[in-house]
Coordinates of C-alpha atoms in Angstrom, one line a residue:
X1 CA 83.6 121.6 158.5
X2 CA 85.1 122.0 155.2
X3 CA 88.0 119.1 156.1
X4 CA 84.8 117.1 157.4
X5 CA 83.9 117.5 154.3
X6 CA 86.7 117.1 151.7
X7 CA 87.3 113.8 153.9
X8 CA 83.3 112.5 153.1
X9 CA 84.1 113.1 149.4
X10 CA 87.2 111.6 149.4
X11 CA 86.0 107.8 151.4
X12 CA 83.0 108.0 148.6
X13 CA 85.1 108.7 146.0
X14 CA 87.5 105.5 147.3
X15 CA 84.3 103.5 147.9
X16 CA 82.6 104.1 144.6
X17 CA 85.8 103.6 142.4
X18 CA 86.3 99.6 143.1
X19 CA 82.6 99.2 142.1
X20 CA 83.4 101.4 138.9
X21 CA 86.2 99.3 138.0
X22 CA 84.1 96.4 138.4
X23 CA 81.2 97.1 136.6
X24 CA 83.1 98.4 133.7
X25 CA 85.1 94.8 133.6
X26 CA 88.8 95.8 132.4
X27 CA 89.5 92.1 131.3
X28 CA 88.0 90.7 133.9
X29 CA 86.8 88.0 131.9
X30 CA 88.8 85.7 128.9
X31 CA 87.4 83.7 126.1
X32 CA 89.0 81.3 123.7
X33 CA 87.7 81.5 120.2
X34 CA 88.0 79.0 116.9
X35 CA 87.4 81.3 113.6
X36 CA 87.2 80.3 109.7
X37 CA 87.0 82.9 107.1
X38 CA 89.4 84.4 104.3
X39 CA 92.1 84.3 106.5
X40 CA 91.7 80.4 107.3
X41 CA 91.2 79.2 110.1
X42 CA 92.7 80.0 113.5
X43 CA 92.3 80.6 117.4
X44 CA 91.4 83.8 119.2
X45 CA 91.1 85.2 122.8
X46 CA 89.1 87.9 123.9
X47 CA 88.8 90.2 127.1
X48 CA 86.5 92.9 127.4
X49 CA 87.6 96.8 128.0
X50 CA 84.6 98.5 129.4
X51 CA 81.7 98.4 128.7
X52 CA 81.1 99.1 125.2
X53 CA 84.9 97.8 124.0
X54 CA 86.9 94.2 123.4
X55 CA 89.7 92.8 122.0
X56 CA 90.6 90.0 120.1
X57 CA 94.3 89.1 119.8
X58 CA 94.5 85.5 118.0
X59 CA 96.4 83.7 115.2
X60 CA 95.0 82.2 111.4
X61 CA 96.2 80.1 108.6
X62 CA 95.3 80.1 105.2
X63 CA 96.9 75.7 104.6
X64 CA 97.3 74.7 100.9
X65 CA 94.2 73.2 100.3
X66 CA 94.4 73.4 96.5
X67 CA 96.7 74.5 93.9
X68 CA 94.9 76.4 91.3
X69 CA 96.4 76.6 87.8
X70 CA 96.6 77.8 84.5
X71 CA 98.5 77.8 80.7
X72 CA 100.5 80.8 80.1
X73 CA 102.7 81.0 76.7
X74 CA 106.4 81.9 77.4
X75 CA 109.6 82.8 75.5
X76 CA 112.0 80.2 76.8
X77 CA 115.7 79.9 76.6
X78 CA 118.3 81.8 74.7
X79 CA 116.8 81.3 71.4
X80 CA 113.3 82.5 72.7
X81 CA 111.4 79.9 71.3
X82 CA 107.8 79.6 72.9
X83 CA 106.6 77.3 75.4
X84 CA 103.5 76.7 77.1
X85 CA 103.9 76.6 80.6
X86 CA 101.3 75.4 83.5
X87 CA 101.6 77.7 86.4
X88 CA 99.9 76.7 89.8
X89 CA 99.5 78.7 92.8
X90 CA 100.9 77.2 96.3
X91 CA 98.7 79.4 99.2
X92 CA 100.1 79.8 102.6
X93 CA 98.5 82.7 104.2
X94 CA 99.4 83.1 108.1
X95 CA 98.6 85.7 110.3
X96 CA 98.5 87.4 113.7
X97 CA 95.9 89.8 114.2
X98 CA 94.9 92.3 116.8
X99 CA 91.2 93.7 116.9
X100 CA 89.6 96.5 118.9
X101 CA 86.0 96.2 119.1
X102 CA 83.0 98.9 119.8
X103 CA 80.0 98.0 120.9
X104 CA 77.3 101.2 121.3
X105 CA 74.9 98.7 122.9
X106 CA 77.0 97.0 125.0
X107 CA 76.6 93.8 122.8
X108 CA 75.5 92.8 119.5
X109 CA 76.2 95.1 116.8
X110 CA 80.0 96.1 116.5
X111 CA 82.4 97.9 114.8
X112 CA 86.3 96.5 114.3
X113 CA 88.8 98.3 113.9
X114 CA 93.0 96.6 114.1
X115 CA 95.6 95.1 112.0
X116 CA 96.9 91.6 110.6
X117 CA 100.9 91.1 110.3
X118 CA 102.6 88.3 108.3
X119 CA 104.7 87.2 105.7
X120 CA 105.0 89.7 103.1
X121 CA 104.5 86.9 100.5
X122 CA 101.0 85.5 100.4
X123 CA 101.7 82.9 97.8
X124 CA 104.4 81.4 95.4
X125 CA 103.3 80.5 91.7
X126 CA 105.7 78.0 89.9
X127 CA 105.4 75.7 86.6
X128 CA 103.0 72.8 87.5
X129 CA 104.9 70.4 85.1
X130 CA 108.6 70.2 83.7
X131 CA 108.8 72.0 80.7
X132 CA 112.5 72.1 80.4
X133 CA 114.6 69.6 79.6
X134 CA 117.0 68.0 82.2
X135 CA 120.1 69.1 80.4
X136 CA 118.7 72.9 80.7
X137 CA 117.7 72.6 84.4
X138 CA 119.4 75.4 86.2
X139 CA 120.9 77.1 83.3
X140 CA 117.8 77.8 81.0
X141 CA 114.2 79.2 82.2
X142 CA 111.9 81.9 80.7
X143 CA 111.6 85.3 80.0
X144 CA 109.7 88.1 81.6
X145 CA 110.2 91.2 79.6
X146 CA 114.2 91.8 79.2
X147 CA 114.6 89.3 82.5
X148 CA 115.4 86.1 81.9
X149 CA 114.1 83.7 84.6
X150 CA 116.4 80.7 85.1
X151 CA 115.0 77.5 86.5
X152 CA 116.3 75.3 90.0
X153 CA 118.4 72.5 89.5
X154 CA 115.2 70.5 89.7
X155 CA 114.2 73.1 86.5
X156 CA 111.3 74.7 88.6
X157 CA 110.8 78.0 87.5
X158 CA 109.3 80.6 90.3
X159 CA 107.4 83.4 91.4
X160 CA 105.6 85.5 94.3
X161 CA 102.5 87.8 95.1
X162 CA 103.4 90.0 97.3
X163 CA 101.7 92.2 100.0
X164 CA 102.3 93.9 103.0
X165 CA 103.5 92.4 105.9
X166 CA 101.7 94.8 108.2
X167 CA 97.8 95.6 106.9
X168 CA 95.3 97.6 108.3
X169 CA 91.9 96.6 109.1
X170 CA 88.3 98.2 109.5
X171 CA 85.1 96.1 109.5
X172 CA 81.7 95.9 111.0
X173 CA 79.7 93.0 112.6
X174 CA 77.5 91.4 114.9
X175 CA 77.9 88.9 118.1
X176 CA 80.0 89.3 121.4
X177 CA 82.7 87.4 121.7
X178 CA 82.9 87.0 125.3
X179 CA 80.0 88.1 128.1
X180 CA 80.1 87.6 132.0
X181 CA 76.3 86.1 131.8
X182 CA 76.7 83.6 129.1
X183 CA 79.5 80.5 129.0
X184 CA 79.2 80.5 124.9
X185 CA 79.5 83.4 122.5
X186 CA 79.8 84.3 118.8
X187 CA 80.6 86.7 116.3
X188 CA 80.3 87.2 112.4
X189 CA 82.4 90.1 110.8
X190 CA 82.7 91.5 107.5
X191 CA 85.4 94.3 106.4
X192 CA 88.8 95.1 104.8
X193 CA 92.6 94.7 104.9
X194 CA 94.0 97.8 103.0
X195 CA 97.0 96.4 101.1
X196 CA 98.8 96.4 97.8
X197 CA 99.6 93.2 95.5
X198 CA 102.4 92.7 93.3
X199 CA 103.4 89.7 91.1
X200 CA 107.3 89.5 91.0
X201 CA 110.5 87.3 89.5
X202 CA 114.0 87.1 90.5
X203 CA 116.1 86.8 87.3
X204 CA 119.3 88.2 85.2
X205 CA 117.9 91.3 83.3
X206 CA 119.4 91.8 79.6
X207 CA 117.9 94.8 79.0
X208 CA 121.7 96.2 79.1
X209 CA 123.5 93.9 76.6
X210 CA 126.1 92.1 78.5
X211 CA 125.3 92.6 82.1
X212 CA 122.8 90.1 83.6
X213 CA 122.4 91.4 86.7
X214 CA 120.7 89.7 89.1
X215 CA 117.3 91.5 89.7
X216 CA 113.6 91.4 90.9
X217 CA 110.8 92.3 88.3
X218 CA 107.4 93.2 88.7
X219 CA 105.2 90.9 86.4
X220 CA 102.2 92.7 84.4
X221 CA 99.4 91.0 82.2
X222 CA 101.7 92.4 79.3
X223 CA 104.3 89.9 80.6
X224 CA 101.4 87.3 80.2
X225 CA 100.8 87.7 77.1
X226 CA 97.4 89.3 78.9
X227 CA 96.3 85.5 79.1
X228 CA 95.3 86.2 82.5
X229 CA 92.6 88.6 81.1
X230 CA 94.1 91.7 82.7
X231 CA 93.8 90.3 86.4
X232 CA 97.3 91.0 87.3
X233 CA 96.8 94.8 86.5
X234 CA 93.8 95.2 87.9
X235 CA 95.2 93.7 91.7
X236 CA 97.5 96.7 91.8
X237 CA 94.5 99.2 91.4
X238 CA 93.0 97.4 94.0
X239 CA 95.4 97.7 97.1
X240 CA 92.3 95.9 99.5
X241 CA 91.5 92.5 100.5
X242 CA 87.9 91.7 101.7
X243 CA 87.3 89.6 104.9
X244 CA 84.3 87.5 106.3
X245 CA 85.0 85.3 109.1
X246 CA 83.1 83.8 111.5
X247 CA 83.9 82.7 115.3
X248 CA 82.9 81.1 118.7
X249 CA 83.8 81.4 121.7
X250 CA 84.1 79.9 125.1
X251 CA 84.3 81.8 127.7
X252 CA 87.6 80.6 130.1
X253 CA 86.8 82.7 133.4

């Protein structure tokens, strides 16, 4: 009686499980997805994990779209006269990105949580216009602090903003990305990457007299004469990058 009986359990247990499996659809379904947001724009696919769980595993890309840019005053050469410079920012912002997503209804309302990885430099600032001239390019540039700056041979003077290559994310939205009763699905999502900024140079520092080592320095608003109104400083104190992006789907099988 009690084999009889272990052997009942046990054919329920192997007839039940399949139907489990089913019903909690462990990526039984795929969906391709075309984002825009912050990060640009860029292609996801999504499979569901249960229930109340997804994941998004896609790719985005920030193009440069437009070059901001601004004046800055400079010290330039060996005799430190000034010089007004126009800097312009060249964005190329790529990413991959990997998102877990929990649904407590099933659908609808979600929270994200998951991580972006790319280039550690997010985008490279340089002088708009020659300021230099010709006979200087590649031996003369400007001066950050005790680091002096030195120009390419085509006397383009250059910079980066840095942040990490690898940056947490935690957000919160609304939509299902992919669904086994519907062909077309859609998501809108608002959160965080948790990162830090920082605004460097590579030149020959003379704060040692004599040596001119080749080194990187961190720029400050100090550095810019604080004609950026402070923003530089204030990036550091704020190691985060706010997202939005917004997505549809199309369900594959």
């Amino acid at each position: 009686m009690k084999k009889l009986i272990i052997f009942i359990l046990t054919v329920v247990a192997l007839a039940t499980f399949p139907s489990q499996r089913a019903s909690a659809q462990y990526f039984d379904h795929l969906a391709l997805g075309i984002s825009a947001g912050v990060d640009g724009f860029g292609l996801q696919l999504a499979a569901p994990i249960g229930k109340q769980f997804q994941m998004r595993a896609g790719y985005s890309c920030l193009p440069p779209m437009w070059k901001p840019h601004k004046s800055f005053h400079f010290e330039e050469g060996e005799d430190h006269h000034d010089a007004e410079v126009d800097i312009e920012a060249l964005v190329l912002f790529h990413n991959a990105n990997l998102m877990f997503d929990w649904h407590p209804a099933g659908k609808g309302f979600f929270f994200s949580v998951g991580a972006f990885a790319g280039p550690s430099t997010a985008l490279t600032v340089r002088n708009r216009n020659q300021f230099l001239a010709e006979e200087d390019w590649g031996t003369s540039g400007i001066w950050v602090g005790d680091v002096l700056v030195t120009s390419d041979p085509n006397g383009n003077v250059a910079g980066k903003i840095k942040i990490w290559p690898v940056r947490p994310y935690v957000g919160f939205g609304y939509g299902t990305p992919v669904r086994a009763d519907k062909r077309v699905g859609f998501n809108i999502e608002l959160g965080t990457c948790f990162t830090n900024y920082k605004v460097s140079v590579t030149g020959r520092d003379y704060s040692t007299y004599g040596t001119g080592e080749l080194t990187e320095v961190t720029v400050t608003s100090e550095n810019l004469n604080n004609e950026d109104k402070g923003i530089v400083d204030k990036m550091r104190k704020f190691p985060i990058l706010p997202m939005l992006r917004f997505g549809v789907f199309f369900r594959l099988f």
